[in-house]
Amino acid sequence: MDNLREIARDGLNELLKAGAGKAACSLTLIDKQELNVDLGEPSLLRTIFDASVNLVAIKDQKKGSTAVNRTDRSALRQAAADVLAIATAAAPDEAHDIAEAQPPAEFSSGGSRPDLDKMYSRMKELLREVGARYPRVVIRQAILDFTRTKKYFLNSNGVDFVTSKGIYRCLVFFCSREGERISSFNITGFSLKDLEQELLDCGSLDTLLRQSTEQITTHPLQGKFTGEVIITPDCLEDLIGFLTGAISDGPFISGTSIYRDKLNRQVAAPLFSLHSRPLDNEICDGYFVTADGYAARNSTIVEKGVLKSFLLSLYGSRKTGRPRAANDGGAYVVDPGETDFSDMVRSVEKGILLARFSGGEPSENGDFAGVAKNSYLIEGGEIKYPLSESMISGNFAELLMNITAVSRERINFGNAILPWISASGVTVSGK
Amino acid sequence: MLTLNLHDYKGLFTAYTELRVQENRSVNITFVKGNNTLNLRSSTGGISARVCRNGSWGFASHPGISEENVKTVIRAATDNALFLDSKEQKEKDPLPAVPASSENDFSTSRPRLSQKDLVEFIRELDDHIASSYPQLAGRTLSLRCLDMEKRLLTSDGSYSHSMIPRSFIYIQLSVIKNGSPVELFDVYGGLGQFEDQFSAPGDLFEEVARQYHHLIKKSEGVFADAGLKTCVLDADLAGILAHEAIGHTVEADIVMSGSVAGDKIGREVASPLITMIDFANSYQGETCPVPVYVDDEGTAAKDAVLIKEGVLKSFLHNKESANHYRVAPAGNARAYAYSDEPLIRMRNTVILPGTSTLEAMIASVDDGYYLIRPGNGQADSTSEFMFGIVLGYEIKKGKIGRAIKDTTISGVAFDVLKTVSMVSGEMSWMSGGMCGKKQPIPVGMGGPAIKCQLNVGGR
């Protein structure tokens, strides 16, 4: 371990020796065991050793960076020389900088090695249980991995962080079939600190598998209407992704973010509060250090509908004169509401339960259009039937303002904790 | 970096084994509104081995290229295959061997440009855009080059070396209209290292002017009218139709999990105007955007005819699925990084040109849409596909009308292809995106303009 710290230290020293005014070096070692299931059978076991060395040099306010996956000294020396040449080629920018000094720290989470037999037995148990409970489900692919990372981050201001993390991650990709009829595929995933729990009981997997079986028989929507949409926790990442993307570096530097003047102003209904909590005890797949080399902190992005912080990096912050974010985003937690999911459905006169959105990237102004996959028609307060060939369109920014309910129930995916959210004003169209 | 002689390690193979050394080298230079926000060169490489024992697979990879690490990955992959075989005991048939040998290096023969030259190139292009189009609210220019170099040795007698580069400049322009941003994205470039794709920034000025013109039209655009519409897909869109609508539906792993294409070999699935081929490496004597000569399982790559005059002819295979269907594999098993196992992937998937003209196709539409530039896309097991549209126009009474805002189109692949009533004689290739399926992978796609019926998302 000390040897690795020395390698990272060597990388930093090589950058300074090569002429960098400011420099940063991060060295990450990755050790992954991955069990793959294809078409319902364990098919492949993978062992991945990998490394990543990221070098950053700033000279005369010109910045260059390089990433290599070799950790031997000659490779680092060459990479350091290369990155200085890259920096020399860059356009100067006063906003380039590295993280200021912070107290050295070591962070750790999760286990240190996988239990391969347990991984195999949990996966076999999942396949058995799915076969028994949902015989028409086809597990097209399931991946259960354990990834151990060790990361050293050092910079020339004295930042010296070490992070160790071990995490299990599971991804399941499935559809259902009966004779010639087949459902849309669906996919879900979750992160786990250990394998104490049955995989079928984790995240939203059981619910989605049950729904998949129902979705063998679908009905296309006739005509179009504007109504309510209940967004499932699996699908909520799309809405959150639009918001967090719009408050990040790119749209702020280009000046096109629709939220550029919205700090401390209402951007969502008061029912909606969004946090980024990489250090939360309930988030097993968080992180400790930002990409810029700051110790990450939990933050609130939206509180009761009011935008409380942007997601700007050090560069984005210096470029725009706005505060740097407390973290890199992710690990999103949406506060629970006071409405039971069943009551949420009962309150919908006409709308859809949106479980997966398959559409083009939303416009910078929030306009979106796409296919409502694995979704259901709601009429008269009841979930009627699964839909096919039905499209939805609207505007994500307006949707946030039009939130009418947030569920009491939430799903913990290990890397996010999310509820069901109901909002009005979505156009749903069929044939 | 690819210095080891892989043949020296063949003696370590104890079962079906693929041994691969690979390096992906990339350059990424980005300017956001004149600010050089990214100036990166990276290289990711290493060794991997994949071993099959009685139908159970093991894989291992290591970033350090050394004799010791070659032994380590072969041993670890073999142990992994043994672990699974001991539990699963599938006793599957041996994999088919289609030995091949090839050497294909698309490195440029021109003098290489330095990072400084590349930064200057993008800055000059950015300066031109900034001074020529002061009404722009935002502009992002990104140069992305990727060289994929691989050496592969398999236990059944294949050996190949390839260096396949690609170079693209991505340009996003945006204006503010009524207080709200409107953007248009386009991509320029293709197969080859930067020096073979781009000679001077000025070569792109005309293309950028066209992009800006479309953006201004789009900023004045309207929402599409939602519903089933007659659409003329520009030739630049036909490729993504081929890729999303049919290509994914006929990947054998998708078929085996229940794709609707499963029982349709030999049956009519499209208009007789439709012939679709996944080309291995060349089309009419020209090299395709993503040429594959030997795939990452060591199979000699051949063209795969998927649909001939409307009739479904074949699926896309790796060795395992080819065994299952008792056909010969055609070289569709491809891996993105050294640490990735090969998956069934498309290569250069196209709909072949017909005989109509784009003008006649537009003139034949009374009320519909002319759709020009795609965004991202996705296919489903039901064969329902979708892709985003970032540029399109109304067609009213046979004439181009107002531009439309971003939208998404969808349809059920075989149903849509049966509605094809006209196919143009031109051919356009696209290769700027990556296809996602556990791993990303570069793919080529192409085709002519097509007139068909599609669901259009809108208000």
Short mmCIF file of C-alpha atoms in Angstrom, two decimals, chain A residues 29 33-36 38-51 54-55 62-70 82-83 85-93 96 116-117 120 124 127 138-141 143 171 173-177 180-186 215 224 249-258 260 315 319 356-374 387-396 398 425 427-431, chain B residues 1 31-46 50-51 55-65 72-73 76-77 79-81 83-84 87-88 90 92 115-117 119-120 123 137-140 172 174-176 179-183 218 223 225-228 252-260 262-264 267 338-341 343 376-382 384-389 405-412 415 437-439 455-459:
data_model
loop_
_atom_site.label_atom_id
_atom_site.label_comp_id
_atom_site.label_asym_id
_atom_site.label_seq_id
_atom_site.Cartn_x
_atom_site.Cartn_y
_atom_site.Cartn_z
CA LEU A 29 -6.39 0.36 -8.48
CA GLN A 33 -14.99 -10.19 -9.71
CA GLU A 34 -18.04 -10.34 -11.97
CA LEU A 35 -20.53 -13.18 -12.36
CA ASN A 36 -22.62 -13.01 -15.54
CA ASP A 38 -27.09 -14.98 -19.86
CA LEU A 39 -30.49 -16.36 -20.83
CA GLY A 40 -31.12 -17.57 -17.31
CA GLU A 41 -27.85 -19.48 -16.82
CA PRO A 42 -24.55 -18.50 -15.21
CA SER A 43 -22.35 -18.15 -18.27
CA LEU A 44 -19.20 -16.19 -17.53
CA LEU A 45 -17.00 -15.37 -14.56
CA ARG A 46 -14.66 -12.41 -14.99
CA THR A 47 -11.66 -11.22 -13.00
CA ILE A 48 -10.57 -7.69 -13.83
CA PHE A 49 -7.43 -6.05 -12.50
CA ASP A 50 -7.16 -2.47 -13.65
CA ALA A 51 -5.37 0.71 -12.79
CA ASN A 54 -4.71 10.67 -13.93
CA LEU A 55 -2.17 13.46 -14.16
CA LYS A 62 -2.56 26.46 -19.25
CA LYS A 63 -3.92 23.07 -18.27
CA GLY A 64 -3.26 19.60 -19.62
CA SER A 65 -4.35 16.21 -18.43
CA THR A 66 -3.68 12.62 -19.27
CA ALA A 67 -4.93 9.24 -18.16
CA VAL A 68 -2.98 6.02 -18.47
CA ASN A 69 -3.45 2.62 -16.88
CA ARG A 70 0.19 1.74 -16.27
CA ASP A 82 3.39 14.25 -22.12
CA VAL A 83 1.01 16.15 -19.89
CA ALA A 85 3.47 19.14 -23.54
CA ILE A 86 -0.33 18.94 -23.64
CA ALA A 87 -0.59 21.84 -21.16
CA THR A 88 1.80 23.93 -23.21
CA ALA A 89 -0.52 23.44 -26.19
CA ALA A 90 -3.59 24.65 -24.30
CA ALA A 91 -5.25 28.04 -24.32
CA PRO A 92 -4.53 29.91 -21.05
CA ASP A 93 -7.45 30.37 -18.68
CA HIS A 96 -7.79 26.74 -14.02
CA LEU A 116 -17.42 -15.79 -4.68
CA ASP A 117 -19.37 -18.81 -3.45
CA TYR A 120 -22.82 -17.71 -7.06
CA LYS A 124 -28.64 -19.21 -8.39
CA LEU A 127 -32.80 -17.62 -10.84
CA VAL A 138 -36.66 -14.47 -19.17
CA ILE A 139 -33.53 -13.18 -17.42
CA ARG A 140 -31.70 -12.00 -20.51
CA GLN A 141 -28.69 -10.89 -18.54
CA ILE A 143 -24.51 -9.24 -13.58
CA LEU A 171 -27.86 -5.35 -12.67
CA PHE A 173 -32.05 -7.15 -17.60
CA PHE A 174 -35.22 -9.08 -18.37
CA CYS A 175 -38.44 -9.49 -20.32
CA SER A 176 -41.35 -11.96 -20.22
CA ARG A 177 -42.61 -14.32 -22.85
CA GLU A 180 -45.07 -15.71 -29.48
CA ARG A 181 -45.99 -12.77 -27.26
CA ILE A 182 -43.23 -10.90 -25.53
CA SER A 183 -43.04 -7.94 -23.16
CA SER A 184 -40.80 -4.92 -23.46
CA PHE A 185 -37.47 -5.45 -21.75
CA ASN A 186 -36.84 -3.77 -18.46
CA GLN A 215 -46.74 -6.59 -19.70
CA LYS A 224 -54.04 11.58 -27.21
CA ASP A 249 -20.52 23.33 -15.68
CA GLY A 250 -21.41 23.06 -19.39
CA PRO A 251 -24.70 25.01 -19.50
CA PHE A 252 -23.37 27.58 -17.00
CA ILE A 253 -20.16 28.25 -18.92
CA SER A 254 -22.01 28.48 -22.22
CA GLY A 255 -24.63 30.68 -20.54
CA THR A 256 -27.57 28.60 -21.71
CA SER A 257 -28.73 27.04 -18.42
CA ILE A 258 -32.37 27.81 -17.75
CA ARG A 260 -28.63 30.36 -14.28
CA TYR A 315 -13.23 25.33 -12.77
CA LYS A 319 -15.26 30.59 -14.46
CA ARG A 356 -39.26 3.62 -18.18
CA PHE A 357 -38.69 6.51 -20.56
CA SER A 358 -37.14 5.65 -23.90
CA GLY A 359 -36.63 8.92 -25.69
CA GLY A 360 -34.28 11.40 -27.22
CA GLU A 361 -32.12 13.57 -24.99
CA PRO A 362 -34.26 16.39 -23.57
CA SER A 363 -33.59 19.86 -25.00
CA GLU A 364 -31.69 22.36 -22.87
CA ASN A 365 -35.03 24.08 -22.21
CA GLY A 366 -36.47 20.83 -20.84
CA ASP A 367 -38.66 19.76 -23.75
CA PHE A 368 -38.82 15.99 -24.01
CA ALA A 369 -40.59 13.38 -26.11
CA GLY A 370 -40.27 9.63 -25.97
CA VAL A 371 -41.91 6.25 -25.64
CA ALA A 372 -43.55 5.26 -22.36
CA LYS A 373 -42.11 1.79 -21.78
CA ASN A 374 -43.27 -0.76 -19.19
CA LEU A 387 -49.49 0.26 -22.67
CA SER A 388 -47.66 -0.27 -25.92
CA GLU A 389 -46.80 2.16 -28.72
CA SER A 390 -47.60 5.14 -26.49
CA MET A 391 -45.54 8.30 -26.50
CA ILE A 392 -45.31 11.06 -23.94
CA SER A 393 -44.08 14.60 -24.30
CA GLY A 394 -43.79 17.66 -22.14
CA ASN A 395 -41.21 19.83 -20.47
CA PHE A 396 -39.09 18.61 -17.54
CA GLU A 398 -42.55 22.51 -16.06
CA GLY A 425 -49.31 18.39 -17.75
CA THR A 427 -49.16 14.83 -23.31
CA VAL A 428 -49.75 11.13 -23.91
CA SER A 429 -50.35 9.99 -27.48
CA GLY A 430 -51.02 6.70 -29.16
CA LYS A 431 -51.92 5.69 -32.68
CA MET B 1 3.11 -1.14 -26.44
CA PHE B 31 -13.90 24.40 -26.22
CA VAL B 32 -17.04 25.76 -24.52
CA LYS B 33 -17.82 29.26 -25.72
CA GLY B 34 -14.16 29.90 -26.42
CA ASN B 35 -12.90 28.33 -23.19
CA ASN B 36 -10.55 25.38 -23.56
CA THR B 37 -12.30 23.28 -20.88
CA LEU B 38 -10.72 19.94 -21.74
CA ASN B 39 -7.28 19.11 -23.10
CA LEU B 40 -6.77 15.39 -22.59
CA ARG B 41 -4.79 12.52 -24.01
CA SER B 42 -5.35 9.06 -22.58
CA SER B 43 -4.31 5.52 -23.14
CA THR B 44 -5.90 2.37 -21.72
CA GLY B 45 -4.43 -0.97 -22.53
CA GLY B 46 -3.58 -4.41 -21.29
CA ARG B 50 -11.12 -15.72 -22.30
CA VAL B 51 -11.48 -19.45 -21.85
CA GLY B 55 -19.97 -24.00 -22.39
CA SER B 56 -18.85 -22.14 -19.25
CA TRP B 57 -16.68 -19.08 -19.79
CA GLY B 58 -13.91 -17.52 -17.75
CA PHE B 59 -12.27 -14.16 -18.41
CA ALA B 60 -9.44 -12.22 -16.83
CA SER B 61 -7.56 -9.05 -17.68
CA HIS B 62 -4.55 -7.11 -16.44
CA PRO B 63 -3.28 -3.65 -17.42
CA GLY B 64 0.41 -4.55 -17.24
CA ILE B 65 1.76 -6.08 -20.44
CA THR B 72 -1.60 -14.61 -14.80
CA VAL B 73 -4.58 -13.79 -17.01
CA ALA B 76 -7.16 -16.74 -13.88
CA ALA B 77 -9.47 -17.04 -16.91
CA ASP B 79 -9.67 -21.02 -13.20
CA ASN B 80 -12.83 -18.96 -13.65
CA ALA B 81 -14.04 -21.25 -16.45
CA PHE B 83 -15.17 -22.78 -11.33
CA LEU B 84 -18.30 -22.26 -13.42
CA LYS B 87 -20.98 -25.90 -10.86
CA GLU B 88 -22.91 -25.79 -14.14
CA LYS B 90 -23.32 -27.69 -19.32
CA LYS B 92 -21.99 -28.02 -24.63
CA GLN B 115 -1.54 18.40 -29.38
CA LYS B 116 -0.81 22.09 -29.90
CA ASP B 117 -1.70 21.77 -33.60
CA VAL B 119 -5.86 22.71 -30.09
CA GLU B 120 -5.10 25.42 -32.65
CA ARG B 123 -9.60 27.17 -31.68
CA ALA B 137 -25.71 32.14 -27.21
CA GLY B 138 -23.51 29.10 -26.80
CA ARG B 139 -21.17 26.88 -28.75
CA THR B 140 -19.32 23.70 -27.80
CA GLN B 172 -23.24 22.09 -30.66
CA SER B 174 -27.37 27.24 -29.42
CA VAL B 175 -29.39 30.43 -29.54
CA ILE B 176 -31.80 31.91 -27.03
CA GLY B 179 -35.76 33.41 -23.19
CA SER B 180 -35.26 29.71 -23.78
CA PRO B 181 -32.24 27.88 -25.30
CA VAL B 182 -32.57 26.05 -28.62
CA GLU B 183 -29.63 23.91 -29.68
CA LYS B 218 -35.34 25.37 -35.63
CA PHE B 223 -43.91 21.24 -31.88
CA ASP B 225 -48.20 17.07 -34.07
CA ALA B 226 -48.23 13.81 -32.12
CA GLY B 227 -49.42 10.64 -33.79
CA LEU B 228 -48.87 8.25 -36.70
CA ALA B 252 -28.78 -13.72 -31.96
CA ASP B 253 -28.46 -13.21 -28.19
CA ILE B 254 -31.54 -10.97 -28.31
CA VAL B 255 -33.29 -13.49 -30.56
CA MET B 256 -32.53 -16.33 -28.12
CA SER B 257 -34.10 -14.37 -25.28
CA GLY B 258 -37.32 -14.11 -27.24
CA SER B 259 -37.05 -11.33 -29.84
CA VAL B 260 -40.00 -11.25 -32.23
CA GLY B 262 -37.04 -15.56 -33.66
CA ASP B 263 -39.40 -17.45 -35.96
CA LYS B 264 -39.30 -15.15 -38.95
CA ARG B 267 -40.63 -14.84 -43.91
CA TYR B 338 -8.94 -4.87 -23.38
CA SER B 339 -10.90 -5.68 -20.21
CA ASP B 340 -14.12 -6.45 -22.11
CA GLU B 341 -15.29 -9.81 -23.45
CA LEU B 343 -20.34 -9.51 -27.49
CA ASN B 376 -29.86 8.81 -29.51
CA GLY B 377 -31.87 5.66 -30.12
CA GLN B 378 -33.02 2.45 -28.44
CA ALA B 379 -34.53 -0.87 -29.49
CA ASP B 380 -36.82 -3.20 -27.55
CA SER B 381 -37.41 -6.95 -27.39
CA THR B 382 -40.85 -6.29 -28.90
CA GLU B 384 -40.50 -1.37 -30.94
CA PHE B 385 -37.69 1.12 -31.51
CA MET B 386 -37.29 4.83 -30.98
CA PHE B 387 -34.79 7.50 -31.82
CA GLY B 388 -34.54 11.18 -31.09
CA ILE B 389 -34.89 13.72 -33.90
CA LYS B 405 -38.58 21.27 -32.27
CA ASP B 406 -36.72 18.23 -30.91
CA THR B 407 -38.91 15.16 -30.91
CA THR B 408 -38.75 11.38 -30.80
CA ILE B 409 -40.10 8.92 -33.34
CA SER B 410 -41.03 5.32 -32.70
CA GLY B 411 -42.51 2.30 -34.36
CA VAL B 412 -42.59 -1.47 -34.42
CA ASP B 415 -44.58 -3.01 -39.17
CA LYS B 437 -24.84 -2.99 -24.86
CA LYS B 438 -22.96 -3.68 -21.61
CA GLN B 439 -20.01 -2.03 -23.38
CA ASN B 455 -45.26 7.50 -34.60
CA VAL B 456 -44.11 11.05 -33.96
CA GLY B 457 -43.95 12.41 -30.41
CA GLY B 458 -45.24 15.91 -29.94
CA ARG B 459 -47.93 18.03 -28.43
#
